[in-house]
Structure formats: C-alpha cells, structure tokens
PDB file of C-alpha atoms and ligand atoms in Angstrom:
ATOM      1  CA  MET A   1     111.791 108.349 127.205  1.00 84.00           C
ATOM      2  CA  ALA A   2     110.098 107.112 124.094  1.00 93.00           C
ATOM      3  CA  LEU A   3     106.312 106.867 124.312  1.00 97.00           C
ATOM      4  CA  ILE A   4     105.432 103.260 123.529  1.00 98.00           C
ATOM      5  CA  ASP A   5     102.044 101.521 123.458  1.00 98.00           C
ATOM      6  CA  PHE A   6     102.619  97.981 122.260  1.00 98.00           C
ATOM      7  CA  HIS A   7      98.961  96.856 122.284  1.00 98.00           C
ATOM      8  CA  CYS A   8      96.224  99.263 121.363  1.00 98.00           C
ATOM      9  CA  HIS A   9      93.024  98.952 119.291  1.00 98.00           C
ATOM     10  CA  LEU A  10      93.246 102.228 117.416  1.00 98.00           C
ATOM     11  CA  ASP A  11      90.315 101.355 115.136  1.00 98.00           C
ATOM     12  CA  LEU A  12      87.950 100.805 118.067  1.00 98.00           C
ATOM     13  CA  TYR A  13      88.155 104.277 119.644  1.00 98.00           C
ATOM     14  CA  PRO A  14      85.039 106.384 119.029  1.00 97.00           C
ATOM     15  CA  ASP A  15      87.143 108.821 116.935  1.00 97.00           C
ATOM     16  CA  PRO A  16      90.115 106.775 115.660  1.00 98.00           C
ATOM     17  CA  HIS A  17      91.397 109.476 113.300  1.00 97.00           C
ATOM     18  CA  ALA A  18      91.666 111.991 116.134  1.00 97.00           C
ATOM     19  CA  VAL A  19      93.551 109.487 118.342  1.00 98.00           C
ATOM     20  CA  ALA A  20      95.902 108.539 115.487  1.00 98.00           C
ATOM     21  CA  ALA A  21      96.585 112.215 114.732  1.00 97.00           C
ATOM     22  CA  GLU A  22      97.266 113.070 118.382  1.00 97.00           C
ATOM     23  CA  ALA A  23      99.481 109.990 118.839  1.00 98.00           C
ATOM     24  CA  THR A  24     101.416 110.912 115.696  1.00 97.00           C
ATOM     25  CA  ALA A  25     101.873 114.504 116.885  1.00 96.00           C
ATOM     26  CA  ARG A  26     103.202 113.174 120.199  1.00 97.00           C
ATOM     27  CA  GLY A  27     105.502 110.684 118.426  1.00 97.00           C
ATOM     28  CA  VAL A  28     104.030 107.610 120.124  1.00 98.00           C
ATOM     29  CA  TYR A  29     105.219 104.216 118.933  1.00 98.00           C
ATOM     30  CA  ILE A  30     102.047 102.144 118.631  1.00 98.00           C
ATOM     31  CA  LEU A  31     101.385  98.532 117.854  1.00 98.00           C
ATOM     32  CA  SER A  32      97.876  98.903 116.485  1.00 98.00           C
ATOM     33  CA  VAL A  33      96.292  95.470 116.785  1.00 98.00           C
ATOM     34  CA  THR A  34      93.219  94.327 114.879  1.00 98.00           C
ATOM     35  CA  THR A  35      90.465  91.838 115.698  1.00 98.00           C
ATOM     36  CA  THR A  36      89.811  90.491 112.169  1.00 98.00           C
ATOM     37  CA  PRO A  37      91.787  90.346 108.926  1.00 98.00           C
ATOM     38  CA  THR A  38      88.931  92.299 107.328  1.00 98.00           C
ATOM     39  CA  ALA A  39      89.765  95.252 109.615  1.00 98.00           C
ATOM     40  CA  PHE A  40      93.478  95.288 108.683  1.00 98.00           C
ATOM     41  CA  ALA A  41      93.403  97.565 105.623  1.00 98.00           C
ATOM     42  CA  GLY A  42      91.157 100.181 107.227  1.00 98.00           C
ATOM     43  CA  THR A  43      93.198 100.169 110.436  1.00 98.00           C
ATOM     44  CA  GLN A  44      96.481 100.471 108.549  1.00 98.00           C
ATOM     45  CA  ALA A  45      94.988 103.470 106.727  1.00 98.00           C
ATOM     46  CA  LEU A  46      94.556 105.231 110.101  1.00 97.00           C
ATOM     47  CA  ALA A  47      98.344 105.572 110.440  1.00 96.00           C
ATOM     48  CA  PRO A  48      99.463 108.820 108.809  1.00 92.00           C
ATOM     49  CA  ALA A  49     102.496 108.588 106.501  1.00 89.00           C
ATOM     50  CA  GLY A  50     105.695 108.805 108.512  1.00 91.00           C
ATOM     51  CA  SER A  51     104.000 107.987 111.811  1.00 95.00           C
ATOM     52  CA  ARG A  52     105.364 105.514 114.321  1.00 97.00           C
ATOM     53  CA  ILE A  53     102.175 103.450 114.202  1.00 98.00           C
ATOM     54  CA  ARG A  54     102.516  99.854 113.023  1.00 98.00           C
ATOM     55  CA  THR A  55      99.486  97.694 112.277  1.00 98.00           C
ATOM     56  CA  ALA A  56      99.239  94.059 113.332  1.00 98.00           C
ATOM     57  CA  LEU A  57      97.149  91.437 111.567  1.00 98.00           C
ATOM     58  CA  GLY A  58      94.782  89.736 114.020  1.00 98.00           C
ATOM     59  CA  LEU A  59      91.902  87.381 114.623  1.00 98.00           C
ATOM     60  CA  HIS A  60      90.697  87.916 118.189  1.00 98.00           C
ATOM     61  CA  PRO A  61      89.905  84.700 120.104  1.00 98.00           C
ATOM     62  CA  GLU A  62      86.549  86.041 121.338  1.00 98.00           C
ATOM     63  CA  ILE A  63      85.275  86.164 117.761  1.00 97.00           C
ATOM     64  CA  ALA A  64      87.598  83.703 115.992  1.00 97.00           C
ATOM     65  CA  ALA A  65      85.313  80.662 116.199  1.00 96.00           C
ATOM     66  CA  GLY A  66      82.974  80.972 113.243  1.00 91.00           C
ATOM     67  CA  ARG A  67      85.482  83.030 111.280  1.00 96.00           C
ATOM     68  CA  GLU A  68      87.762  80.201 110.168  1.00 95.00           C
ATOM     69  CA  HIS A  69      87.115  81.357 106.590  1.00 96.00           C
ATOM     70  CA  GLU A  70      88.982  84.600 107.389  1.00 97.00           C
ATOM     71  CA  LEU A  71      92.212  82.622 107.738  1.00 98.00           C
ATOM     72  CA  ARG A  72      92.550  82.730 103.931  1.00 98.00           C
ATOM     73  CA  LEU A  73      92.531  86.546 104.021  1.00 98.00           C
ATOM     74  CA  PHE A  74      94.910  86.392 106.986  1.00 98.00           C
ATOM     75  CA  GLU A  75      97.341  84.331 104.908  1.00 98.00           C
ATOM     76  CA  GLU A  76      97.022  86.694 101.959  1.00 98.00           C
ATOM     77  CA  LEU A  77      97.728  89.819 104.056  1.00 98.00           C
ATOM     78  CA  LEU A  78     100.487  88.357 106.222  1.00 98.00           C
ATOM     79  CA  PRO A  79     103.393  89.390 103.921  1.00 98.00           C
ATOM     80  CA  GLN A  80     102.353  93.040 104.425  1.00 97.00           C
ATOM     81  CA  THR A  81     103.315  93.202 108.105  1.00 98.00           C
ATOM     82  CA  ARG A  82     105.871  91.883 110.548  1.00 97.00           C
ATOM     83  CA  TYR A  83     103.305  92.060 113.370  1.00 98.00           C
ATOM     84  CA  VAL A  84     100.498  89.636 114.241  1.00 98.00           C
ATOM     85  CA  GLY A  85      97.792  90.376 116.837  1.00 98.00           C
ATOM     86  CA  GLU A  86      95.481  90.278 118.507  1.00 98.00           C
ATOM     87  CA  VAL A  87      95.391  86.498 118.502  1.00 98.00           C
ATOM     88  CA  GLY A  88      95.308  83.909 121.280  1.00 98.00           C
ATOM     89  CA  LEU A  89      92.790  81.996 123.350  1.00 98.00           C
ATOM     90  CA  ASP A  90      89.960  83.088 125.642  1.00 98.00           C
ATOM     91  CA  GLY A  91      88.815  80.571 128.253  1.00 98.00           C
ATOM     92  CA  SER A  92      86.479  82.881 130.167  1.00 97.00           C
ATOM     93  CA  ARG A  93      82.907  81.682 130.744  1.00 97.00           C
ATOM     94  CA  ALA A  94      81.444  83.287 127.635  1.00 97.00           C
ATOM     95  CA  HIS A  95      83.999  81.717 125.296  1.00 98.00           C
ATOM     96  CA  ARG A  96      85.287  78.514 126.819  1.00 97.00           C
ATOM     97  CA  ASP A  97      82.877  76.388 124.780  1.00 97.00           C
ATOM     98  CA  THR A  98      84.772  77.362 121.618  1.00 98.00           C
ATOM     99  CA  LEU A  99      88.270  76.747 123.051  1.00 98.00           C
ATOM    100  CA  ASP A 100      88.950  73.756 120.765  1.00 97.00           C
ATOM    101  CA  ARG A 101      88.149  75.757 117.650  1.00 97.00           C
ATOM    102  CA  GLN A 102      90.094  78.740 118.969  1.00 98.00           C
ATOM    103  CA  GLY A 103      93.063  76.399 119.468  1.00 98.00           C
ATOM    104  CA  GLY A 104      92.870  75.149 115.888  1.00 98.00           C
ATOM    105  CA  ILE A 105      92.815  78.717 114.588  1.00 98.00           C
ATOM    106  CA  LEU A 106      95.726  79.840 116.794  1.00 98.00           C
ATOM    107  CA  THR A 107      97.756  76.810 115.711  1.00 98.00           C
ATOM    108  CA  GLU A 108      97.193  77.681 112.068  1.00 98.00           C
ATOM    109  CA  ILE A 109      98.099  81.347 112.647  1.00 98.00           C
ATOM    110  CA  LEU A 110     101.357  80.319 114.328  1.00 98.00           C
ATOM    111  CA  GLU A 111     102.148  77.932 111.459  1.00 98.00           C
ATOM    112  CA  LEU A 112     101.504  80.659 108.890  1.00 98.00           C
ATOM    113  CA  SER A 113     103.750  83.010 110.896  1.00 98.00           C
ATOM    114  CA  ALA A 114     106.474  80.365 111.034  1.00 98.00           C
ATOM    115  CA  ASN A 115     106.236  79.746 107.293  1.00 98.00           C
ATOM    116  CA  ALA A 116     106.522  83.502 106.735  1.00 98.00           C
ATOM    117  CA  GLY A 117     109.867  83.497 108.563  1.00 97.00           C
ATOM    118  CA  GLY A 118     108.597  84.547 111.998  1.00 98.00           C
ATOM    119  CA  LYS A 119     106.543  87.503 113.213  1.00 98.00           C
ATOM    120  CA  ILE A 120     106.190  89.596 116.377  1.00 98.00           C
ATOM    121  CA  ILE A 121     102.925  88.301 117.852  1.00 98.00           C
ATOM    122  CA  SER A 122     100.694  89.988 120.455  1.00 98.00           C
ATOM    123  CA  LEU A 123      98.743  87.322 122.328  1.00 98.00           C
ATOM    124  CA  HIS A 124      95.603  87.293 124.481  1.00 98.00           C
ATOM    125  CA  SER A 125      95.381  84.581 127.165  1.00 98.00           C
ATOM    126  CA  ARG A 126      92.453  85.434 129.466  1.00 98.00           C
ATOM    127  CA  GLY A 127      91.322  82.306 131.292  1.00 98.00           C
ATOM    128  CA  ALA A 128      93.591  80.206 129.083  1.00 98.00           C
ATOM    129  CA  VAL A 129      97.146  80.860 130.251  1.00 98.00           C
ATOM    130  CA  THR A 130      98.360  77.262 130.237  1.00 98.00           C
ATOM    131  CA  ALA A 131      96.538  76.487 126.981  1.00 98.00           C
ATOM    132  CA  VAL A 132      98.186  79.458 125.228  1.00 98.00           C
ATOM    133  CA  LEU A 133     101.644  78.424 126.435  1.00 98.00           C
ATOM    134  CA  ASP A 134     100.959  74.848 125.311  1.00 98.00           C
ATOM    135  CA  VAL A 135     100.001  75.992 121.799  1.00 98.00           C
ATOM    136  CA  ILE A 136     102.952  78.395 121.515  1.00 98.00           C
ATOM    137  CA  SER A 137     105.327  75.634 122.535  1.00 98.00           C
ATOM    138  CA  THR A 138     104.240  73.545 119.525  1.00 97.00           C
ATOM    139  CA  GLU A 139     105.488  76.177 117.046  1.00 97.00           C
ATOM    140  CA  PRO A 140     108.745  77.767 118.255  1.00 96.00           C
ATOM    141  CA  ARG A 141     109.465  79.143 114.764  1.00 98.00           C
ATOM    142  CA  ALA A 142     106.366  81.377 114.850  1.00 98.00           C
ATOM    143  CA  GLY A 143     108.495  84.333 115.958  1.00 98.00           C
ATOM    144  CA  VAL A 144     108.574  86.441 119.109  1.00 98.00           C
ATOM    145  CA  CYS A 145     105.498  86.002 121.316  1.00 98.00           C
ATOM    146  CA  VAL A 146     104.461  89.036 123.355  1.00 98.00           C
ATOM    147  CA  LEU A 147     101.942  88.005 126.015  1.00 98.00           C
ATOM    148  CA  HIS A 148      99.579  90.922 126.507  1.00 98.00           C
ATOM    149  CA  TRP A 149      97.903  91.516 129.935  1.00 98.00           C
ATOM    150  CA  PHE A 150      99.271  88.129 131.055  1.00 98.00           C
ATOM    151  CA  ASN A 151      97.617  87.312 134.373  1.00 96.00           C
ATOM    152  CA  GLY A 152      99.373  84.019 135.033  1.00 97.00           C
ATOM    153  CA  SER A 153     100.735  82.784 138.334  1.00 98.00           C
ATOM    154  CA  SER A 154     104.426  83.399 139.094  1.00 97.00           C
ATOM    155  CA  ARG A 155     105.057  79.840 137.995  1.00 98.00           C
ATOM    156  CA  GLN A 156     103.285  80.346 134.664  1.00 98.00           C
ATOM    157  CA  VAL A 157     105.220  83.587 134.175  1.00 98.00           C
ATOM    158  CA  ARG A 158     108.454  81.658 134.720  1.00 98.00           C
ATOM    159  CA  ARG A 159     107.385  79.008 132.214  1.00 98.00           C
ATOM    160  CA  ALA A 160     106.592  81.739 129.657  1.00 98.00           C
ATOM    161  CA  SER A 161     109.955  83.412 130.337  1.00 98.00           C
ATOM    162  CA  GLU A 162     111.782  80.140 129.782  1.00 98.00           C
ATOM    163  CA  MET A 163     109.954  79.905 126.447  1.00 97.00           C
ATOM    164  CA  GLU A 164     111.463  83.328 125.621  1.00 97.00           C
ATOM    165  CA  CYS A 165     108.126  85.119 125.623  1.00 98.00           C
ATOM    166  CA  TRP A 166     107.860  88.877 126.134  1.00 98.00           C
ATOM    167  CA  PHE A 167     105.168  90.680 128.144  1.00 98.00           C
ATOM    168  CA  SER A 168     103.214  93.867 127.434  1.00 98.00           C
ATOM    169  CA  VAL A 169     102.002  95.415 130.638  1.00 98.00           C
ATOM    170  CA  GLY A 170      99.444  98.152 131.271  1.00 98.00           C
ATOM    171  CA  TYR A 171      98.102 100.432 133.938  1.00 96.00           C
ATOM    172  CA  ASN A 172      95.055  98.291 134.774  1.00 96.00           C
ATOM    173  CA  MET A 173      97.189  95.190 135.209  1.00 97.00           C
ATOM    174  CA  LEU A 174      99.573  96.980 137.581  1.00 97.00           C
ATOM    175  CA  ALA A 175      96.618  98.340 139.552  1.00 96.00           C
ATOM    176  CA  SER A 176      95.661  94.846 140.728  1.00 96.00           C
ATOM    177  CA  GLU A 177      97.478  92.767 143.326  1.00 97.00           C
ATOM    178  CA  ARG A 178      97.455  89.657 141.128  1.00 96.00           C
ATOM    179  CA  GLY A 179      98.724  91.654 138.146  1.00 97.00           C
ATOM    180  CA  ARG A 180     101.582  93.112 140.199  1.00 98.00           C
ATOM    181  CA  GLU A 181     102.540  89.641 141.360  1.00 97.00           C
ATOM    182  CA  ALA A 182     102.723  88.442 137.754  1.00 98.00           C
ATOM    183  CA  VAL A 183     104.738  91.485 136.648  1.00 98.00           C
ATOM    184  CA  ALA A 184     107.158  91.053 139.557  1.00 98.00           C
ATOM    185  CA  ALA A 185     107.975  87.570 138.220  1.00 98.00           C
ATOM    186  CA  MET A 186     108.651  88.819 134.658  1.00 98.00           C
ATOM    187  CA  PRO A 187     112.218  89.439 133.493  1.00 98.00           C
ATOM    188  CA  ARG A 188     112.750  93.206 133.510  1.00 98.00           C
ATOM    189  CA  ASP A 189     114.372  93.102 130.108  1.00 98.00           C
ATOM    190  CA  ARG A 190     111.306  91.577 128.449  1.00 98.00           C
ATOM    191  CA  ILE A 191     108.579  94.031 129.490  1.00 98.00           C
ATOM    192  CA  ILE A 192     107.053  96.725 127.293  1.00 98.00           C
ATOM    193  CA  PRO A 193     104.206  99.173 127.983  1.00 98.00           C
ATOM    194  CA  GLU A 194     100.673  98.849 126.598  1.00 98.00           C
ATOM    195  CA  THR A 195      97.287 100.437 127.177  1.00 98.00           C
ATOM    196  CA  ASP A 196      94.916  97.949 125.472  1.00 98.00           C
ATOM    197  CA  GLY A 197      92.876 101.085 124.746  1.00 98.00           C
ATOM    198  CA  PRO A 198      90.028 101.629 124.343  1.00 98.00           C
ATOM    199  CA  PHE A 199      89.419  98.556 126.554  1.00 97.00           C
ATOM    200  CA  GLY A 200      92.164  99.576 128.959  1.00 97.00           C
ATOM    201  CA  LEU A 201      90.754 102.350 131.111  1.00 96.00           C
ATOM    202  CA  ARG A 202      91.808 105.411 133.077  1.00 95.00           C
ATOM    203  CA  GLY A 203      88.993 105.824 135.580  1.00 93.00           C
ATOM    204  CA  ASP A 204      85.840 105.405 133.507  1.00 94.00           C
ATOM    205  CA  ARG A 205      87.190 106.515 130.129  1.00 97.00           C
ATOM    206  CA  PRO A 206      89.412 104.728 127.584  1.00 97.00           C
ATOM    207  CA  ALA A 207      93.164 105.107 128.081  1.00 98.00           C
ATOM    208  CA  TRP A 208      94.976 107.058 125.333  1.00 98.00           C
ATOM    209  CA  PRO A 209      98.050 105.463 123.737  1.00 98.00           C
ATOM    210  CA  TRP A 210     100.393 108.143 125.153  1.00 98.00           C
ATOM    211  CA  GLU A 211      99.235 107.204 128.665  1.00 98.00           C
ATOM    212  CA  ALA A 212     101.001 103.828 128.488  1.00 98.00           C
ATOM    213  CA  VAL A 213     103.946 105.745 129.987  1.00 97.00           C
ATOM    214  CA  GLU A 214     102.066 105.727 133.300  1.00 97.00           C
ATOM    215  CA  VAL A 215     103.360 102.230 133.925  1.00 98.00           C
ATOM    216  CA  VAL A 216     106.779 103.790 134.615  1.00 98.00           C
ATOM    217  CA  PRO A 217     106.075 105.004 138.177  1.00 98.00           C
ATOM    218  CA  MET A 218     104.193 101.785 138.899  1.00 98.00           C
ATOM    219  CA  LEU A 219     107.121  99.630 137.769  1.00 98.00           C
ATOM    220  CA  ALA A 220     109.485 101.907 139.696  1.00 98.00           C
ATOM    221  CA  GLY A 221     107.510 101.156 142.867  1.00 98.00           C
ATOM    222  CA  LEU A 222     107.411  97.445 142.184  1.00 98.00           C
ATOM    223  CA  TRP A 223     111.121  97.206 141.331  1.00 98.00           C
ATOM    224  CA  ARG A 224     112.256  99.772 143.934  1.00 98.00           C
ATOM    225  CA  GLU A 225     114.093 101.482 141.109  1.00 98.00           C
ATOM    226  CA  ASN A 226     114.203 105.154 140.138  1.00 98.00           C
ATOM    227  CA  LEU A 227     112.035 106.527 137.322  1.00 98.00           C
ATOM    228  CA  ASP A 228     114.939 107.262 134.972  1.00 98.00           C
ATOM    229  CA  ASN A 229     116.289 103.732 135.231  1.00 98.00           C
ATOM    230  CA  VAL A 230     112.864 102.227 134.579  1.00 98.00           C
ATOM    231  CA  ALA A 231     112.325 104.489 131.562  1.00 98.00           C
ATOM    232  CA  ALA A 232     115.775 103.602 130.198  1.00 98.00           C
ATOM    233  CA  GLN A 233     115.075  99.891 130.707  1.00 98.00           C
ATOM    234  CA  LEU A 234     111.786 100.116 128.767  1.00 98.00           C
ATOM    235  CA  ASP A 235     113.485 102.014 125.932  1.00 98.00           C
ATOM    236  CA  ARG A 236     116.182  99.332 125.696  1.00 98.00           C
ATOM    237  CA  ASN A 237     113.538  96.610 125.751  1.00 98.00           C
ATOM    238  CA  PHE A 238     111.586  98.187 122.914  1.00 98.00           C
ATOM    239  CA  ARG A 239     114.693  98.569 120.785  1.00 97.00           C
ATOM    240  CA  ALA A 240     115.735  94.971 121.439  1.00 97.00           C
ATOM    241  CA  LEU A 241     112.264  93.720 120.514  1.00 97.00           C
ATOM    242  CA  VAL A 242     111.781  95.601 117.256  1.00 96.00           C
ATOM    243  CA  GLU A 243     115.439  95.165 116.325  1.00 88.00           C
ATOM    244  CA  GLU A 244     115.067  91.366 116.578  1.00 61.00           C
ATOM    245  CA  PRO A 245     116.462  90.082 113.274  1.00 62.00           C
ATOM    246  CA  GLN A 246     113.718  88.921 110.949  1.00 50.00           C
ATOM    247  CA  PRO A 247     114.694  86.483 108.207  1.00 44.00           C
ATOM    248  CA  CYS A 248     112.240  88.058 105.749  1.00 41.00           C
ATOM    249  CA  ALA A 249     114.099  90.559 103.551  1.00 34.00           C
ATOM    250  CA  MET A 250     111.230  93.043 103.471  1.00 37.00           C
ATOM    251  CA  ASP A 251     111.173  93.162 107.250  1.00 40.00           C
ATOM    252  CA  LEU A 252     114.881  93.940 107.366  1.00 33.00           C
ATOM    253  CA  VAL A 253     114.328  96.897 105.059  1.00 32.00           C
ATOM    254  CA  GLU A 254     111.510  98.098 107.304  1.00 40.00           C
ATOM    255  CA  THR A 255     113.698  97.995 110.379  1.00 40.00           C
ATOM    256  CA  THR A 256     115.836 101.090 110.417  1.00 37.00           C
ATOM    257  CA  ILE A 257     117.345 102.136 113.685  1.00 35.00           C
ATOM    258  CA  ARG A 258     119.307 105.322 113.915  1.00 34.00           C
ATOM    259  CA  ARG A 259     120.804 105.335 117.354  1.00 33.00           C
ATOM    260  CA  GLY A 260     122.345 108.803 117.062  1.00 34.00           C
ATOM    261  CA  ASN A 261     119.159 110.821 117.457  1.00 36.00           C
ATOM    262  CA  GLY A 262     117.061 108.123 119.020  1.00 37.00           C
ATOM    263  CA  GLU A 263     114.876 107.820 115.922  1.00 37.00           C
ATOM    264  CA  ILE A 264     113.401 104.387 115.419  1.00 35.00           C
ATOM    265  CA  ARG A 265     111.312 103.098 112.562  1.00 36.00           C
ATOM    266  CA  HIS A 266     110.041  99.628 113.134  1.00 33.00           C
TER     267      HIS A 266
HETATM  268 MN1   MN B   1      93.327  93.923 123.257  1.00 80.33          MN
END
C-alpha cells in the first residue's frame, strides 16, 4: 500500500532534512503541517524536488492568540498551497482562556479558505470538539475539513461525519480505549493515517512519517477486517481526498493522478 502520513510536523523534528530525505527515499506521501505562516517557506523548502511531501499553511491554536498579525502573511501565502493546517481550537487548561480569540482567528482562516475556492484543512480540536464543529459549520465553503486526532464522543463523531468531515488517525489515538471508540464511529471511507510526529510517539521517541502505516493492523483489529482490505481502503480514501475537485485552476494543474502505475502527485 501507499505510505501516507496526512499530519506531520516535518520542520519540528530534531533533524528535519534527514527525515525529509528518508521519507522521500521511501516514497511517503506527507502532509507537512506548519504552526505559523512564518514557518511555511522554510518548511516547504524541506521537501526535495519531486517528493510526495506537500506543505500546509497553518496557525496552531496553542500559539494563535497574540499572532493575529500573522493572518496577513497567511492570506498572502494561501494561493501557494491547496492545504491548510495546523489550525483549529485548543480548549485544554493551558489555552482555554484564549478560546474566544482562537475562534476569531479560525473563523477568519476558514473565510480566507472559502474565498480562495476551498482548501483541504487539517484541524486540531483538543478540548474543543464541539466548538470546532460549531465554527466549521459556519463556513461550509472553506473546503474539506480533516479532523486530526479527533477524540470526540461517538455522537460528536457522527455529527462531524454528517458535516462531511474526514478524520486523520494515528497510532497513539488507536492505542487508547477512548480513541478506538471514536475511530469505530468514523465512516471507514473517510479515514486516513497520520503520525503527528514528532509529537506522536512510538514508545519514548518521535514517530517517523513512514510509521503511520502501523495503523493498518490496529484498524484491522477494530474493523475485524483483513490487512489487505484495510490497506486498500486507506489507499482509496487518500485518492478520493486528494482527487477532490478544487475550483482553483492552479490546484487542478497540481492534481495529477496516474492510475496505471499507482503514481499520485497531489
Ligand atoms: Mn499536530
């Protein structure tokens, strides 16, 4: 199967060039998310020419409040990518006092994405699941929302599914009972693998992007499905997601899918 890591912070590994080179050699499809617009250019430069690494433009909710001024740079850079992330809301204890400002920033990012014709958006929702869904629901033209490490209840997962959200799911999420419950409620045709490396861990070290494939046996157990069928499902999901028609002409040029040899550029 294709190696896919749809949420990874390539620029935050101790040796990002080495990880990018290894991922490129292994042919991993990576959505390389960023935490500020300022980091976008440098992170994009980590992707070697011809690699399957795509860089998303982000403003992480844990640091967004106080960086409203970076929204101007966000707007300026947005035409350069069809991917937005990491964005969202964080309602955990350390950040809940800024939730209002985070909400204003997320709303503006979704509006900018809508005005740009729609983007593929990787969203954080720790401690703010309902709030994130509420904000997303105000701007349905923003594009395709991919909820990363979404630890909602089964009911919240169903609400997100009805809103046509996707879900990126990693090893750490599937290792917890609550995470497995959430994943079990997700539509199988809207799940894609992620590591959230270097924050996503294998034991006590950061997960590598090519290890996102380790969700396959875990999903196989959860779905009582064989490994080949799970791998084929995830491949189909990835194709369907990146193939999603984008109204922006530049994005259509970027999206070249050659089914014959399984080569995808997205
Ligand atoms: Mn992340």
